[in-house]
XYZ file of C-alpha atoms in Angstrom:
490
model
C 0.000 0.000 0.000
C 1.218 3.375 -0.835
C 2.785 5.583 2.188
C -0.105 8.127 0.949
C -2.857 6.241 1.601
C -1.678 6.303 5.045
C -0.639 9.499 5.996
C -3.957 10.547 6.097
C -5.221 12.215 9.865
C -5.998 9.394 11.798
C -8.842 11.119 14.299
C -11.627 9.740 16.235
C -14.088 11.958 16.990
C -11.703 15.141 16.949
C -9.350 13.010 18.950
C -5.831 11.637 17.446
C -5.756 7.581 17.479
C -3.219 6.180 19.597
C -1.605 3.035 19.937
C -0.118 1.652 23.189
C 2.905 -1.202 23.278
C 1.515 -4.026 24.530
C 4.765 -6.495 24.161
C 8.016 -5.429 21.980
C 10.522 -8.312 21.164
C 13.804 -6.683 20.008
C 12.337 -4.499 16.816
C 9.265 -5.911 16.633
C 6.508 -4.159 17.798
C 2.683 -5.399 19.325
C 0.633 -2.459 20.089
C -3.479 -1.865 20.679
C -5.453 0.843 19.358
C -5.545 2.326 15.916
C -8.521 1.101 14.615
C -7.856 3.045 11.397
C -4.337 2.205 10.195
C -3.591 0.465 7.343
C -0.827 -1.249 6.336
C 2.654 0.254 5.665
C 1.472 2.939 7.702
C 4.573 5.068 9.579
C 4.298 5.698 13.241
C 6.308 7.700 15.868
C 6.380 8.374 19.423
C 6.995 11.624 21.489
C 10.615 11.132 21.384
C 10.820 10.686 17.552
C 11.231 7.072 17.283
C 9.663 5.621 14.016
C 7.924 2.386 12.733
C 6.534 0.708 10.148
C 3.152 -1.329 9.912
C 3.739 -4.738 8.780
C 0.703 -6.612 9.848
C -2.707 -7.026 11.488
C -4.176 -9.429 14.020
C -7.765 -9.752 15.250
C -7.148 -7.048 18.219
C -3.793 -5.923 17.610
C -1.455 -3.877 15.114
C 1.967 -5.271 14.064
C 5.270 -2.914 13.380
C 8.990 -2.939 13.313
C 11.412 -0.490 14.551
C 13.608 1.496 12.429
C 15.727 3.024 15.096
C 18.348 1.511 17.777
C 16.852 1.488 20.571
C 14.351 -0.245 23.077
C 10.434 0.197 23.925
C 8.602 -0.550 26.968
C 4.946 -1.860 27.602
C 2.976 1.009 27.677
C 4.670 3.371 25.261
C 2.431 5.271 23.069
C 2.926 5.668 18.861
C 0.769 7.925 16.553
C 0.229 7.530 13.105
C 2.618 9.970 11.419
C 1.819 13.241 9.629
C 4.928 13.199 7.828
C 5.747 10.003 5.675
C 9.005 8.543 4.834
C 10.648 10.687 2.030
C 13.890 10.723 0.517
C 15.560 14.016 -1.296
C 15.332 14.392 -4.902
C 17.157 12.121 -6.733
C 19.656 14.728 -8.946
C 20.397 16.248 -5.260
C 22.148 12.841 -3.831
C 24.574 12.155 -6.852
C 27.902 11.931 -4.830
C 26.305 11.428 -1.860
C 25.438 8.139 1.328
C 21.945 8.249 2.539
C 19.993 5.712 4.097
C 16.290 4.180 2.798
C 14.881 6.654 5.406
C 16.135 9.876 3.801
C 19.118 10.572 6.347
C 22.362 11.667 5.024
C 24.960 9.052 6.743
C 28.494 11.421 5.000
C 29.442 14.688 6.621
C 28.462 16.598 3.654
C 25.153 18.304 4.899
C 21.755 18.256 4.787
C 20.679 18.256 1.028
C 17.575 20.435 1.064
C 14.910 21.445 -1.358
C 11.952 19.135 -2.845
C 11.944 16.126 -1.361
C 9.876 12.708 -2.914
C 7.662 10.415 -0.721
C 9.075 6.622 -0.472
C 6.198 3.890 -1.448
C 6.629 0.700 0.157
C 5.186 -1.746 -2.010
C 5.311 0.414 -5.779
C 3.203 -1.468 -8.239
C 5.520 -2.054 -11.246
C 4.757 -0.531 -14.574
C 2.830 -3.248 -16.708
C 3.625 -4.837 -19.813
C 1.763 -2.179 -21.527
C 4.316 0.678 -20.346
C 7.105 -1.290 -21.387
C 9.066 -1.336 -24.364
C 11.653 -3.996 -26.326
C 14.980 -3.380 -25.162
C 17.126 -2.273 -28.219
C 20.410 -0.811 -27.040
C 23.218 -2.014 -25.200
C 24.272 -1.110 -21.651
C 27.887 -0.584 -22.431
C 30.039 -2.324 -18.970
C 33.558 -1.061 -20.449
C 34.199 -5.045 -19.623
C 35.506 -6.771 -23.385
C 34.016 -10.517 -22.191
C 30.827 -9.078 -20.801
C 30.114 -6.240 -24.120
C 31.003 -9.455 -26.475
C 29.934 -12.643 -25.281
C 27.229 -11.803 -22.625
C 26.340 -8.107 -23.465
C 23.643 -6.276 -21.237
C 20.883 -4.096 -22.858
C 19.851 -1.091 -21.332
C 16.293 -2.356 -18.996
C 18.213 -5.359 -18.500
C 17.892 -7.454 -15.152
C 20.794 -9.607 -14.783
C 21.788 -11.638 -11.391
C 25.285 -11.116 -10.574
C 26.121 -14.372 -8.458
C 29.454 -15.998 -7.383
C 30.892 -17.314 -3.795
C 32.573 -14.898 -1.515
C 36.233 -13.801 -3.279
C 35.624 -14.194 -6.611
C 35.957 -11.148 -7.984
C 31.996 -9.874 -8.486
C 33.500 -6.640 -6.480
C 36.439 -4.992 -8.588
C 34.072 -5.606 -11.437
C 30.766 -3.796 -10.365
C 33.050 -0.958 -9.136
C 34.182 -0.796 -12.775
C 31.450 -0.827 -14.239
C 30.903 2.210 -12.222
C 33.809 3.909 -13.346
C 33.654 3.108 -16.893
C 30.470 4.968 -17.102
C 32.180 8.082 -16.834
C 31.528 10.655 -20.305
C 27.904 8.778 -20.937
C 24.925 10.166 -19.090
C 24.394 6.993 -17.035
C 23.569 7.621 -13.660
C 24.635 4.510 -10.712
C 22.877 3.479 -8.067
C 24.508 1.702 -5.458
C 22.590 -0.717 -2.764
C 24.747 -1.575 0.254
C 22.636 -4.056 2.156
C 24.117 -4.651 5.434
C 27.520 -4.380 4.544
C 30.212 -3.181 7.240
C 30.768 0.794 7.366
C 34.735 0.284 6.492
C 33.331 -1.526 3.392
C 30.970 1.084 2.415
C 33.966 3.494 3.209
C 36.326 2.089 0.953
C 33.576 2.284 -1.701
C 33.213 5.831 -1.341
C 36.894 6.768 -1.437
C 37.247 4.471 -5.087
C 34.253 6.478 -6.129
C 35.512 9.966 -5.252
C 38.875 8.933 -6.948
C 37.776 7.573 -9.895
C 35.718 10.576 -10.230
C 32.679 8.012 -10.869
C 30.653 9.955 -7.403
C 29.569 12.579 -9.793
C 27.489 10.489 -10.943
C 26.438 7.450 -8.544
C 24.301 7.473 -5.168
C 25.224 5.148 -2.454
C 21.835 3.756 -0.332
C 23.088 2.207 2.450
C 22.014 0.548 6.159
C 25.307 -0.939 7.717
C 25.124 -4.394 9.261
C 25.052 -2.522 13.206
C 21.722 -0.959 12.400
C 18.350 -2.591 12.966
C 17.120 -5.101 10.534
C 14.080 -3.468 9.448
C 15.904 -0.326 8.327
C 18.659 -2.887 6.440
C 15.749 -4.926 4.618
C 14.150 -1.459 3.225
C 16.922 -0.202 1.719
C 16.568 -2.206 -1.913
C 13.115 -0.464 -2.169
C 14.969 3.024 -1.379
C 17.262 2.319 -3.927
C 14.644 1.669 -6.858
C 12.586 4.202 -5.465
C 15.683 6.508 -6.173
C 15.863 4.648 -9.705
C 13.119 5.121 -10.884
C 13.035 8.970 -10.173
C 15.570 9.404 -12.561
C 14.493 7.255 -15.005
C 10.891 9.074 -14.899
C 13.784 12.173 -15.853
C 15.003 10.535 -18.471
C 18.406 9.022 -17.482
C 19.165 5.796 -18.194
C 20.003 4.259 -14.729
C 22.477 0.912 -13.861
C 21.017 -0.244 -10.632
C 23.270 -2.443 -8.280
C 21.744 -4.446 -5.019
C 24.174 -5.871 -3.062
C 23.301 -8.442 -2.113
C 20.482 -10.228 -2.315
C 21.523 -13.413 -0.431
C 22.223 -11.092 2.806
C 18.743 -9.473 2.057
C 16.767 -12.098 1.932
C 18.434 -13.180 5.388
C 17.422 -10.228 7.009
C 13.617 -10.836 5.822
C 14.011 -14.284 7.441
C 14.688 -12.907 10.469
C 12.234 -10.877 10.780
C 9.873 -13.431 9.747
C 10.879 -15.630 12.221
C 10.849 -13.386 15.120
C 7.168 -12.282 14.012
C 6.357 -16.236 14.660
C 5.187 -16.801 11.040
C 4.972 -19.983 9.691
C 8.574 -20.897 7.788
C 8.724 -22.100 4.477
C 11.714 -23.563 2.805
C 15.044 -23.280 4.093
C 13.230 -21.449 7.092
C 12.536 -18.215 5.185
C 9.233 -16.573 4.269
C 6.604 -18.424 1.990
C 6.403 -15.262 -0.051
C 10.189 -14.563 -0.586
C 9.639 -15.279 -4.074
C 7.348 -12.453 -4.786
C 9.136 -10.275 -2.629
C 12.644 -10.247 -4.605
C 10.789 -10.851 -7.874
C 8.529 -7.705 -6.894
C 11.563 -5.601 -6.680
C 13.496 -6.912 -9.494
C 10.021 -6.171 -11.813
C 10.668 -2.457 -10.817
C 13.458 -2.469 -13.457
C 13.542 -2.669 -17.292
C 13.047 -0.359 -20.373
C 10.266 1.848 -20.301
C 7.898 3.580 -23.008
C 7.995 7.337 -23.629
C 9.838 9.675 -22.697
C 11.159 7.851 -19.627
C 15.088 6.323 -19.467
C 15.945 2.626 -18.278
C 17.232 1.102 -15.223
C 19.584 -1.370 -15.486
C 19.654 -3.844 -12.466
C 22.501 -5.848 -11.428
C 21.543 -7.496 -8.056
C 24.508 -9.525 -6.416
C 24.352 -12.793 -4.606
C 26.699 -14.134 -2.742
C 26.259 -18.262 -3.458
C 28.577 -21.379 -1.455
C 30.521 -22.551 -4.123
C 28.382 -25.426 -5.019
C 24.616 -23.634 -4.011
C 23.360 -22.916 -6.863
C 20.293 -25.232 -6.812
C 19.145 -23.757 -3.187
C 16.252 -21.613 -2.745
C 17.292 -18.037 -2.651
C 19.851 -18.378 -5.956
C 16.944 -20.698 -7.867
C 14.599 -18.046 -7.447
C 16.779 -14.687 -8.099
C 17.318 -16.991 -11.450
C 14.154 -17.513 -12.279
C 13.365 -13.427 -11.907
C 16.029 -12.175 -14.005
C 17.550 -11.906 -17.323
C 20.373 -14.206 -17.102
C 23.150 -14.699 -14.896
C 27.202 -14.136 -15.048
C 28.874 -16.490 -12.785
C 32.068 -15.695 -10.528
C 34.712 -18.358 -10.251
C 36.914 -18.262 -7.335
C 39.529 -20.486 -9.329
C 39.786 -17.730 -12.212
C 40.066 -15.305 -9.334
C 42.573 -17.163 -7.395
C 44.648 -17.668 -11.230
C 44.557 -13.746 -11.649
C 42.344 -13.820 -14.085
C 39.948 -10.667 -15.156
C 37.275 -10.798 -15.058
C 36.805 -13.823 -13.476
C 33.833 -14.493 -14.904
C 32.805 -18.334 -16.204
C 31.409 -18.058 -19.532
C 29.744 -21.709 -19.705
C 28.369 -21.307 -16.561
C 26.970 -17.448 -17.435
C 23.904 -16.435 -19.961
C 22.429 -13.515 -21.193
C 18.750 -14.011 -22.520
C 18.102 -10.514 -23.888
C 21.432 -8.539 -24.319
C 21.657 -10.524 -27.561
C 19.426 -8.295 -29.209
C 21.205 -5.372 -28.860
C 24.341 -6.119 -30.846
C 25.094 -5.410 -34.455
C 25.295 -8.250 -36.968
C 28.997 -8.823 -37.268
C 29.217 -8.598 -33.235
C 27.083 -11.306 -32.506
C 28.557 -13.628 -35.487
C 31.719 -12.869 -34.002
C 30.286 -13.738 -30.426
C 28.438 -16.906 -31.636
C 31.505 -17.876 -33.488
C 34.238 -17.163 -30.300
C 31.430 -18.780 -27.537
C 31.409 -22.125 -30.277
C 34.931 -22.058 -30.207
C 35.484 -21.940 -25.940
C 32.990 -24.627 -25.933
C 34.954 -26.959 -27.576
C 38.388 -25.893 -25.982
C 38.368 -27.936 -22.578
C 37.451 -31.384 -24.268
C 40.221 -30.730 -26.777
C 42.687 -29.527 -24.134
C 41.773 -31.823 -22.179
C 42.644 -34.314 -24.760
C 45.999 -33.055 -25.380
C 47.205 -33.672 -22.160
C 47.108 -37.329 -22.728
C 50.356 -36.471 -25.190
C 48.171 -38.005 -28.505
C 49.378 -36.665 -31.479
C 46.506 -33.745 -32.625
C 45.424 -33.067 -36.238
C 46.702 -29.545 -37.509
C 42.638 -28.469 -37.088
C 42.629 -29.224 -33.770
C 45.952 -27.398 -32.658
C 44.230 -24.170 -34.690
C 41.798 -24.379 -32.702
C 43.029 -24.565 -28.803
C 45.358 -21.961 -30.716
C 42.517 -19.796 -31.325
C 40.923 -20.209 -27.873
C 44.213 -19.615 -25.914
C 44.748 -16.510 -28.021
C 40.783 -15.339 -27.409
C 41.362 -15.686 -23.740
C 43.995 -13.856 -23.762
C 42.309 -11.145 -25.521
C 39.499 -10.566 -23.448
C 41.161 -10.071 -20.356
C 42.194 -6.857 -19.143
C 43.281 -5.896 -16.147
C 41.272 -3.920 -12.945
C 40.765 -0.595 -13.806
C 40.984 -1.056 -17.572
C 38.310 -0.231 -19.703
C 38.055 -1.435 -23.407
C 35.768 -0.001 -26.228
C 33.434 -2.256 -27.959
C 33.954 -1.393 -30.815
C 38.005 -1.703 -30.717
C 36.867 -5.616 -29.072
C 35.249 -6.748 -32.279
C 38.196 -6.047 -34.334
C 40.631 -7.463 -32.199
C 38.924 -10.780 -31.330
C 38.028 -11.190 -35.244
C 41.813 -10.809 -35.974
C 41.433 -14.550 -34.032
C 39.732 -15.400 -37.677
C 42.224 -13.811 -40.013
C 45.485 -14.772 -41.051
C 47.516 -12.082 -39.029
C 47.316 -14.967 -36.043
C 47.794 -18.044 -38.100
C 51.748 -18.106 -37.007
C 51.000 -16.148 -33.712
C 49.949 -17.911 -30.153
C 48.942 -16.480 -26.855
C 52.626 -15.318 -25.772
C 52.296 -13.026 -28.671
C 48.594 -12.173 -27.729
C 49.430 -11.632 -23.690
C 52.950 -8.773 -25.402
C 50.884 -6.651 -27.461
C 47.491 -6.854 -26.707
C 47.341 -3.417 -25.500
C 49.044 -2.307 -28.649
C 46.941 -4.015 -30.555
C 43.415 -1.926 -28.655
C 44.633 0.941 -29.029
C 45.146 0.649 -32.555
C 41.834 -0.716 -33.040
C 40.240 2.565 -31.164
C 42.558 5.013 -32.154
C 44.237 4.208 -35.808
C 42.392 6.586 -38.532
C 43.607 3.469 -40.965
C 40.837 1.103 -39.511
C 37.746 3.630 -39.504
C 36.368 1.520 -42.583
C 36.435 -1.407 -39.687
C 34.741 0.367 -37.031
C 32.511 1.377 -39.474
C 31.497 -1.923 -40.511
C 31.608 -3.303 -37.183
C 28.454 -0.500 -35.558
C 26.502 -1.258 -39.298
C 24.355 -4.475 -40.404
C 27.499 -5.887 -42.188
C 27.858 -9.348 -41.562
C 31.355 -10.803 -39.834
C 32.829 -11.789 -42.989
C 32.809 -8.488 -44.156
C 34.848 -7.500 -41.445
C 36.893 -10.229 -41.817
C 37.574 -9.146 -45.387
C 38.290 -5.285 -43.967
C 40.631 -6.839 -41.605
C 42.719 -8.555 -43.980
C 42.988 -5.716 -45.932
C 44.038 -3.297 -43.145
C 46.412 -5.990 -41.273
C 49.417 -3.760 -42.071
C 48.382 -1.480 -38.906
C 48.687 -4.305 -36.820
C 52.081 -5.418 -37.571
C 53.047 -1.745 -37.865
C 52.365 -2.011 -33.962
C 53.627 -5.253 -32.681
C 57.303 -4.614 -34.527
C-alpha cells in the first residue's frame, strides 16, 4: 500500500488515534489501538522514534522499529503526519543516505523538494514497457562481447565470496564516466569500512559525480537494512521518470533475503523452505520487476543485483529463485580469481537471454563464433594432455581459444571499447594470427586496442563493425588493413 494512503489524519471523533505497546521483542513491535491504520502505515512516538506497519491481528497492530533502541509496555505511537521521504534524486549524486532519507556522510543536509518513499510500488505493466534495443555498455571486453547487457536489462550477478563480483561492479561504475548513465549503489548490510572504501574508489575515480550510495550498515536494525533495496529503486526510478538511463546495483540479495528471514521468524510466522518466508519469491521478484526499459519519454534502469552463493549452491532456494526473476546470470569463479584472471567471470556457466538483441550483426557472429569455439576448448585440451598426437585443425583451434582468452582479459581498472573488441577478437579469424599464439597475444594486446580505437587506418572497420554488415565483411576489412597491426607489434 502506498505511504499516501496512510498518511492521512488518523482522528476519532476530533481526537488523534493512539496506539499503546503491549509487548516489543527486540524491533518488533505489538501495540493496541488504531482502529484506522492500514498497512505500511509510519508511526512515531513523542521522542521521535519511528515504525513501520507490517501486519494485522484480530485485536492488535503489528510494526517494526527502524531506530536503535528499546520500547517498553505502555509506550504510546501515533500515526505519522509526515511520511518517509527521501531528497530528490539529482540532489544525492555523490552522496550516502539511508532508505529513510538521512544523510549518513558529513556533507550536509541536502535540502529542497523532497519525494515520498512507497513501500510496495506497483511495477509498470507490460503495456508501459518497451523492447529493449540498445546495449548497456560495462567497459568489460568478455561481458560487451559474449554476454552483453541491454539497457532495462535485469541480470543476477552471483558468485561465492572472493571471486571477484566486487572490482568488477566498481568498474562498471567507473567506466560509465563521459555517458549520461547515472549509478545506483545498494549496500545491504555491509560493514561501514566496506561502504567506506567504496566511497573513497568512487571519489577517486571521479565516478561519485554520478552514482548514489543507499546504504544501512550491518550494526543498524534489521528493518531499516531490509528497506533499503526499495529506497534504492525508489531513487531509480526517479531518474528514469527524468530521463536518465540508470544501472542499478543491489548488493546483495543473499544477505537481504536473510534479514527478511529474520524478521519473519521473530514475528512467529509460519517458515517455508530453508526457514525463510513463503512469499520470498514475490518479494525479490517484486523488486526486481521495478526495473527494465520503459515507453515514452522515460530512461531505463539497469539492475545488477549480487548474490553471494557457497561454491556449489546454486540449486538452493534463494539463488533458484533470483534466477528464475532475471535476465540471465554471469557467474564468478573463485579459481579464475585465485589464477589472476579478469574478469573472473565463467562463460559456460553465465547467460544472457536478452542482451543478444542489442548487438550489431557482425558482433554477434563474431560472439556466436568465439562462444562455439570456448565450448569446444576444454574437451580438446583436455585431450591433449594425454600427449596423442593432434590433427593440424585441432591445434588451430586450442590456438585460437588460448589466443581469445587472452584477448578478453584486461586488467582492474581497464576499460576497453566495444567497438576496438570486435576487431581485435576477429583478428582470431584472419590470417595475421595463423603463425601467432597467446605469448604473442598476452605482449601486445594493448598495442593491438589501441590501434583498433585510435588508428584513422581502420575507420572503414569500425565502421562496418556498428553497421548491419555481416562478420565476414569485417573479416575481409581486416585482412585488408592488417598492415596497422604489424606496424604495432614490430
Amino acid at each position: 500500500m502506498p505511504i499516501e494512503d496512510s498518511s492521512r489524519s488518523y482522528t476519532n471523533g476530533g481526537a488523534r488515534e493512539v496506539g499503546v505497546v503491549v509487548s516489543s521483542s527486540r524491533y518488533l513491535l505489538e501495540l493496541e489501538g488504531l482502529p484506522s491504520l492500514r498497512l505500511n502505515a509510519l508511526l512515531t512516538d513523542r521522542a521521535g522514534r519511528r515504525a513501520l506497519v507490517i501486519g494485522f491481528s484480530e485485536d492488535r497492530v503489528r510494526g517494526v522499529l527502524f531506530d536503535r533502541t528499546t520500547v517498553e509496555a505502555g509506550s504510546e505511537f501515533f500515526p505519522s503526519d509526515s511520511p518517509v521521504s527521501l531528497p530528490r534524486a539529482s540532489a544525492l549524486m555523490g552522496r550516502i543516505v539511508s532508505p529513510l532519507g538521512d544523510m549518513l556522510d558529513e556533507k550536509g543536509v541536502v535540502g529542497g523538494e523532497r519525494m515520498e518513499l512507497v513501500f510496495d510500488p506497483v511495477a509498470i505493466g507490460i503495456n508501459g514497457r518497451a523492447e529493449i534495443t540498445e546495449q548497456c555498455v560495462t567497459g568489460i571486453a568478455l561481458i560487451d562481447l559474449l554476454l552483453p547487457l541491454g539497457q532495462g536489462q535485469r541480470q543476477l550477478v552471483i558468485g561465492p565470496t572472493r571471486s571477484g563480483k566486487g572490482s568488477l561492479l566498481r568498474d562498471l561504475i567507473a567506466n560509465q564516466r563521459g555517458s549520461a548513465v547515472a549509478c545506483v549503489y545498494a549496500a545491504i548490510g555491509k560493514p561501514a569500512a566496506q561502504i567506506r572504501r567504496l566511497r573513497t574508489f568512487l571519489d577517486e575515480s571521479g565516478a561519485a559525480a554520478y552514482t548514489t550510495i543507499v546504504a544501512a550498515p550491518a550494526d543498524e536494525p534489521t528493518p531499516l537494512v531490509a528497506l533499503v533495496p526499495a529506497a534504492a529503486l525508489a531513487l531509480a526510478g526517479a531518474l528514469s521518470r527524468d530521463g536518465r538511463d540508470v544501472v542499478l546495483i543491489l548488493d546483495d540479495l543473499a544477505t537481504h533475503a536473510k534479514y527478511l528471514r529474520e524478521m519473519a521468524l521473530l514475528a512467529g510466522s509460519i517458515p517455508g523452505r530453508e526457514s525463510y518466508p513463503g512469499d520470498i519469491f514475490y518479494q525479490h521478484a517484486h523488486l526486481i520487476e521495478l526495473a527494465g526499459r520503459f515507453s515514452g519519454e522515460r530512461g531505463t534502469v539497469t539492475l545488477l543485483p549480487v548474490l553471494e552463493s557457497d561454491e556449489e549452491g546454486l540449486t538452493t532456494l534463494i539463488p533458484t529463485n533470483a534466477m528464475a526473476a532475471t535476465d540471465g546470470h554471469l557467474y564468478f569463479s573463485p579459481s579464475l580469481y585465485a589464477q589472476g584472471s579478469y574478469p573472473s567471470i565463467e562463460i559456460s556457466r553465465s547467460v544472457t537471454r536478452v542482451g543478444k538483441q542489442t548487438q550489431r550483426r557482425a558482433q554477434k557472429e563474431l560472439a556466436d563464433r568465439l562462444l562455439a569455439l570456448l565450448a569446444d576448448f576444454e574437451e580438446r585440451e583436455a585431450f591433449s594432455r594425454f600427449g596423442a598426437e593432434l590433427a593440424g585443425e585441432t591445434r588451430q583451434a586450442i590456438s585460437q581459444a588460448l589466443v581469445s582468452l587472452t584477448l578478453l582479459g584486461q586488467r582492474p581498472g581497464e576499460r576497453r571499447d566495444p567497438t576496438a573488441t570486435v576487431l581485435v577478437l576477429a583478428l582470431v579469424f584472419t590470417p595475421f594470427f595463423a603463425s601467432r599464439g597467446q605469448v604473442f597475444a598476452e605482449k601486445w594486446r594493448e598495442k593491438l586496442f589501441e590501434a583498433a580505437s585510435a588508428s584513422p587506418a581502420l575507420k572503414t572497420a569500425r565502421e562496418v563493425v556498428v553497421s548491419d554488415r555481416p562478420l565476414e565483411a569485417l573479416l575481409a576489412e581486416l585482412e585488408r588493413v592488417k598492415h596497422v597491426f604489424e606496424n604495432v607489434c614490430r
